[in-house]
């Protein structure tokens, strides 16, 4: 099973801290990271375009401003993760755990969150246009300022 190496994490941290002047950004485009354990890391601004991350553990991870377009995060654990400003357009998050996640300002247009756990998740100012929330647990979900046109399965 593929995962992100310690060397990649160190280079990414250096890249973030130097404002892109040294190190290198994590780019796992098209990779298979199914089941990977990546919790409590700083993966801000990383690229996961088209990446398979089913059942991955990303709990508590900083994924702010990352690009997940076209990725598969079905049954992933994103509880407490920072997904603010993240591109999740068209992403599959079926049965994913986003409880207590910060999803402020993220783009989830067309995303499939069917059966996801969105308990106490903060979707303030997020784009949920044409997203599917059918069967998702939405207790305590915040959505002030969110774009909700054509969103399916919204409760309350």
PDB file of C-alpha atoms in Angstrom:
ATOM      1  CA  UNK A   1       0.000   0.000   0.000  1.00  0.00           C
ATOM      2  CA  UNK A   2       1.337   3.403  -0.966  1.00  0.00           C
ATOM      3  CA  UNK A   3       1.794   6.122   1.600  1.00  0.00           C
ATOM      4  CA  UNK A   4       3.511   9.462   1.954  1.00  0.00           C
ATOM      5  CA  UNK A   5       7.146   9.057   3.038  1.00  0.00           C
ATOM      6  CA  UNK A   6       8.817  10.874   5.911  1.00  0.00           C
ATOM      7  CA  UNK A   7      11.107  12.522   3.345  1.00  0.00           C
ATOM      8  CA  UNK A   8       8.085  13.849   1.424  1.00  0.00           C
ATOM      9  CA  UNK A   9       6.563  15.198   4.657  1.00  0.00           C
ATOM     10  CA  UNK A  10       9.804  16.945   5.637  1.00  0.00           C
ATOM     11  CA  UNK A  11      10.192  18.468   2.161  1.00  0.00           C
ATOM     12  CA  UNK A  12       6.550  19.640   2.267  1.00  0.00           C
ATOM     13  CA  UNK A  13       7.026  21.227   5.703  1.00  0.00           C
ATOM     14  CA  UNK A  14      10.130  23.005   4.397  1.00  0.00           C
ATOM     15  CA  UNK A  15       8.178  24.147   1.322  1.00  0.00           C
ATOM     16  CA  UNK A  16       5.353  25.536   3.498  1.00  0.00           C
ATOM     17  CA  UNK A  17       7.716  27.269   5.938  1.00  0.00           C
ATOM     18  CA  UNK A  18       9.817  28.842   3.161  1.00  0.00           C
ATOM     19  CA  UNK A  19       6.809  30.075   1.205  1.00  0.00           C
ATOM     20  CA  UNK A  20       7.731  27.755  -1.673  1.00  0.00           C
ATOM     21  CA  UNK A  21      11.389  28.847  -1.883  1.00  0.00           C
ATOM     22  CA  UNK A  22      12.799  25.483  -0.778  1.00  0.00           C
ATOM     23  CA  UNK A  23      11.607  21.944  -0.272  1.00  0.00           C
ATOM     24  CA  UNK A  24       8.779  20.586  -2.391  1.00  0.00           C
ATOM     25  CA  UNK A  25       4.997  20.444  -2.249  1.00  0.00           C
ATOM     26  CA  UNK A  26       3.396  17.039  -1.800  1.00  0.00           C
ATOM     27  CA  UNK A  27       1.781  15.971  -5.063  1.00  0.00           C
ATOM     28  CA  UNK A  28       0.062  12.589  -4.932  1.00  0.00           C
ATOM     29  CA  UNK A  29      -1.982  13.138  -8.107  1.00  0.00           C
ATOM     30  CA  UNK A  30      -3.568   9.896  -9.263  1.00  0.00           C
ATOM     31  CA  UNK A  31      -1.958   7.816  -6.511  1.00  0.00           C
ATOM     32  CA  UNK A  32      -3.622   5.037  -4.524  1.00  0.00           C
ATOM     33  CA  UNK A  33      -3.489   5.932  -0.833  1.00  0.00           C
ATOM     34  CA  UNK A  34      -6.422   3.734   0.187  1.00  0.00           C
ATOM     35  CA  UNK A  35      -6.239   2.925   3.884  1.00  0.00           C
ATOM     36  CA  UNK A  36      -3.247   5.221   4.471  1.00  0.00           C
ATOM     37  CA  UNK A  37      -2.674   6.589   7.985  1.00  0.00           C
ATOM     38  CA  UNK A  38      -2.097  10.326   7.587  1.00  0.00           C
ATOM     39  CA  UNK A  39      -3.690  11.714  10.733  1.00  0.00           C
ATOM     40  CA  UNK A  40      -2.486  14.832  12.594  1.00  0.00           C
ATOM     41  CA  UNK A  41      -0.182  16.008   9.785  1.00  0.00           C
ATOM     42  CA  UNK A  42       0.216  19.341   8.013  1.00  0.00           C
ATOM     43  CA  UNK A  43      -0.686  18.647   4.371  1.00  0.00           C
ATOM     44  CA  UNK A  44      -1.883  22.183   3.678  1.00  0.00           C
ATOM     45  CA  UNK A  45      -1.803  23.118  -0.046  1.00  0.00           C
ATOM     46  CA  UNK A  46      -0.938  19.533  -1.097  1.00  0.00           C
ATOM     47  CA  UNK A  47      -2.244  18.068  -4.361  1.00  0.00           C
ATOM     48  CA  UNK A  48      -4.395  14.920  -4.258  1.00  0.00           C
ATOM     49  CA  UNK A  49      -6.070  15.315  -7.657  1.00  0.00           C
ATOM     50  CA  UNK A  50      -7.764  12.061  -8.659  1.00  0.00           C
ATOM     51  CA  UNK A  51      -6.179  10.274  -5.702  1.00  0.00           C
ATOM     52  CA  UNK A  52      -7.866   7.215  -4.176  1.00  0.00           C
ATOM     53  CA  UNK A  53      -7.999   7.681  -0.397  1.00  0.00           C
ATOM     54  CA  UNK A  54     -10.822   5.319   0.550  1.00  0.00           C
ATOM     55  CA  UNK A  55     -10.751   4.390   4.242  1.00  0.00           C
ATOM     56  CA  UNK A  56      -7.717   6.658   4.818  1.00  0.00           C
ATOM     57  CA  UNK A  57      -7.240   8.111   8.309  1.00  0.00           C
ATOM     58  CA  UNK A  58      -6.884  11.891   7.989  1.00  0.00           C
ATOM     59  CA  UNK A  59      -8.287  12.754  11.428  1.00  0.00           C
ATOM     60  CA  UNK A  60      -6.963  16.056  12.751  1.00  0.00           C
ATOM     61  CA  UNK A  61      -4.911  16.697   9.609  1.00  0.00           C
ATOM     62  CA  UNK A  62      -4.438  20.200   8.198  1.00  0.00           C
ATOM     63  CA  UNK A  63      -5.646  19.909   4.598  1.00  0.00           C
ATOM     64  CA  UNK A  64      -6.461  23.594   4.185  1.00  0.00           C
ATOM     65  CA  UNK A  65      -6.265  24.871   0.603  1.00  0.00           C
ATOM     66  CA  UNK A  66      -5.409  21.385  -0.704  1.00  0.00           C
ATOM     67  CA  UNK A  67      -6.677  20.165  -4.084  1.00  0.00           C
ATOM     68  CA  UNK A  68      -8.704  16.948  -4.036  1.00  0.00           C
ATOM     69  CA  UNK A  69     -10.593  17.466  -7.298  1.00  0.00           C
ATOM     70  CA  UNK A  70     -11.746  14.128  -8.684  1.00  0.00           C
ATOM     71  CA  UNK A  71     -10.472  12.215  -5.631  1.00  0.00           C
ATOM     72  CA  UNK A  72     -12.228   9.330  -3.891  1.00  0.00           C
ATOM     73  CA  UNK A  73     -12.451   9.718  -0.098  1.00  0.00           C
ATOM     74  CA  UNK A  74     -15.230   7.192   0.505  1.00  0.00           C
ATOM     75  CA  UNK A  75     -15.277   6.000   4.155  1.00  0.00           C
ATOM     76  CA  UNK A  76     -12.262   8.196   4.995  1.00  0.00           C
ATOM     77  CA  UNK A  77     -11.861   9.509   8.542  1.00  0.00           C
ATOM     78  CA  UNK A  78     -11.625  13.309   8.359  1.00  0.00           C
ATOM     79  CA  UNK A  79     -12.916  14.002  11.863  1.00  0.00           C
ATOM     80  CA  UNK A  80     -11.483  17.228  13.222  1.00  0.00           C
ATOM     81  CA  UNK A  81      -9.579  17.871   9.982  1.00  0.00           C
ATOM     82  CA  UNK A  82      -9.007  21.387   8.637  1.00  0.00           C
ATOM     83  CA  UNK A  83     -10.446  21.432   5.110  1.00  0.00           C
ATOM     84  CA  UNK A  84     -10.901  25.207   4.938  1.00  0.00           C
ATOM     85  CA  UNK A  85     -10.512  26.566   1.422  1.00  0.00           C
ATOM     86  CA  UNK A  86      -9.982  23.056   0.051  1.00  0.00           C
ATOM     87  CA  UNK A  87     -11.072  22.046  -3.465  1.00  0.00           C
ATOM     88  CA  UNK A  88     -13.378  19.066  -3.024  1.00  0.00           C
ATOM     89  CA  UNK A  89     -15.462  19.727  -6.139  1.00  0.00           C
ATOM     90  CA  UNK A  90     -16.948  16.519  -7.502  1.00  0.00           C
ATOM     91  CA  UNK A  91     -15.211  14.451  -4.823  1.00  0.00           C
ATOM     92  CA  UNK A  92     -16.765  11.244  -3.515  1.00  0.00           C
ATOM     93  CA  UNK A  93     -17.031  11.359   0.291  1.00  0.00           C
ATOM     94  CA  UNK A  94     -19.676   8.664   0.707  1.00  0.00           C
ATOM     95  CA  UNK A  95     -19.827   7.432   4.313  1.00  0.00           C
ATOM     96  CA  UNK A  96     -16.830   9.612   5.240  1.00  0.00           C
ATOM     97  CA  UNK A  97     -16.505  10.943   8.794  1.00  0.00           C
ATOM     98  CA  UNK A  98     -16.307  14.751   8.746  1.00  0.00           C
ATOM     99  CA  UNK A  99     -17.500  15.225  12.329  1.00  0.00           C
ATOM    100  CA  UNK A 100     -16.065  18.411  13.864  1.00  0.00           C
ATOM    101  CA  UNK A 101     -14.223  19.199  10.613  1.00  0.00           C
ATOM    102  CA  UNK A 102     -13.534  22.778   9.525  1.00  0.00           C
ATOM    103  CA  UNK A 103     -14.831  22.971   5.952  1.00  0.00           C
ATOM    104  CA  UNK A 104     -15.204  26.774   5.885  1.00  0.00           C
ATOM    105  CA  UNK A 105     -15.005  28.246   2.398  1.00  0.00           C
ATOM    106  CA  UNK A 106     -14.312  24.873   0.768  1.00  0.00           C
ATOM    107  CA  UNK A 107     -15.609  23.999  -2.709  1.00  0.00           C
ATOM    108  CA  UNK A 108     -17.793  20.898  -2.487  1.00  0.00           C
ATOM    109  CA  UNK A 109     -19.851  21.648  -5.585  1.00  0.00           C
ATOM    110  CA  UNK A 110     -21.120  18.382  -7.002  1.00  0.00           C
ATOM    111  CA  UNK A 111     -19.511  16.374  -4.183  1.00  0.00           C
ATOM    112  CA  UNK A 112     -21.149  13.149  -3.024  1.00  0.00           C
ATOM    113  CA  UNK A 113     -21.495  13.142   0.785  1.00  0.00           C
ATOM    114  CA  UNK A 114     -24.148  10.438   0.821  1.00  0.00           C
ATOM    115  CA  UNK A 115     -24.291   8.783   4.258  1.00  0.00           C
ATOM    116  CA  UNK A 116     -21.426  10.927   5.598  1.00  0.00           C
ATOM    117  CA  UNK A 117     -21.125  11.950   9.245  1.00  0.00           C
ATOM    118  CA  UNK A 118     -21.260  15.776   9.218  1.00  0.00           C
ATOM    119  CA  UNK A 119     -21.953  16.137  12.967  1.00  0.00           C
ATOM    120  CA  UNK A 120     -20.776  19.576  14.175  1.00  0.00           C
ATOM    121  CA  UNK A 121     -18.874  20.180  10.914  1.00  0.00           C
ATOM    122  CA  UNK A 122     -18.464  23.843   9.955  1.00  0.00           C
ATOM    123  CA  UNK A 123     -19.478  24.498   6.330  1.00  0.00           C
ATOM    124  CA  UNK A 124     -19.680  28.304   6.760  1.00  0.00           C
ATOM    125  CA  UNK A 125     -19.301  30.001   3.341  1.00  0.00           C
ATOM    126  CA  UNK A 126     -18.695  26.618   1.647  1.00  0.00           C
ATOM    127  CA  UNK A 127     -19.930  25.849  -1.864  1.00  0.00           C
ATOM    128  CA  UNK A 128     -22.339  22.912  -1.682  1.00  0.00           C
ATOM    129  CA  UNK A 129     -24.064  23.599  -4.999  1.00  0.00           C
ATOM    130  CA  UNK A 130     -25.421  20.323  -6.425  1.00  0.00           C
ATOM    131  CA  UNK A 131     -23.790  18.322  -3.606  1.00  0.00           C
ATOM    132  CA  UNK A 132     -25.507  15.142  -2.413  1.00  0.00           C
ATOM    133  CA  UNK A 133     -26.087  14.981   1.370  1.00  0.00           C
ATOM    134  CA  UNK A 134     -28.708  12.229   1.206  1.00  0.00           C
ATOM    135  CA  UNK A 135     -28.616  10.161   4.379  1.00  0.00           C
ATOM    136  CA  UNK A 136     -25.814  12.260   5.894  1.00  0.00           C
ATOM    137  CA  UNK A 137     -25.889  12.914   9.650  1.00  0.00           C
ATOM    138  CA  UNK A 138     -26.223  16.707   9.851  1.00  0.00           C
ATOM    139  CA  UNK A 139     -26.677  17.295  13.611  1.00  0.00           C
ATOM    140  CA  UNK A 140     -24.993  20.570  14.591  1.00  0.00           C
ATOM    141  CA  UNK A 141     -23.748  21.175  11.045  1.00  0.00           C
ATOM    142  CA  UNK A 142     -23.036  24.885  10.478  1.00  0.00           C
ATOM    143  CA  UNK A 143     -23.796  26.310   7.041  1.00  0.00           C
ATOM    144  CA  UNK A 144     -24.089  30.091   7.412  1.00  0.00           C
ATOM    145  CA  UNK A 145     -23.356  31.760   4.092  1.00  0.00           C
ATOM    146  CA  UNK A 146     -23.006  28.420   2.301  1.00  0.00           C
ATOM    147  CA  UNK A 147     -24.115  28.128  -1.322  1.00  0.00           C
ATOM    148  CA  UNK A 148     -26.884  25.523  -1.259  1.00  0.00           C
ATOM    149  CA  UNK A 149     -28.533  25.712  -4.698  1.00  0.00           C
ATOM    150  CA  UNK A 150     -29.577  22.250  -5.930  1.00  0.00           C
ATOM    151  CA  UNK A 151     -28.087  20.585  -2.832  1.00  0.00           C
ATOM    152  CA  UNK A 152     -29.768  17.220  -2.270  1.00  0.00           C
ATOM    153  CA  UNK A 153     -30.700  15.746   1.102  1.00  0.00           C
ATOM    154  CA  UNK A 154     -30.368  18.846   3.283  1.00  0.00           C
ATOM    155  CA  UNK A 155     -32.029  18.418   6.683  1.00  0.00           C
ATOM    156  CA  UNK A 156     -33.689  21.345   8.464  1.00  0.00           C
TER     157      UNK A 156
END
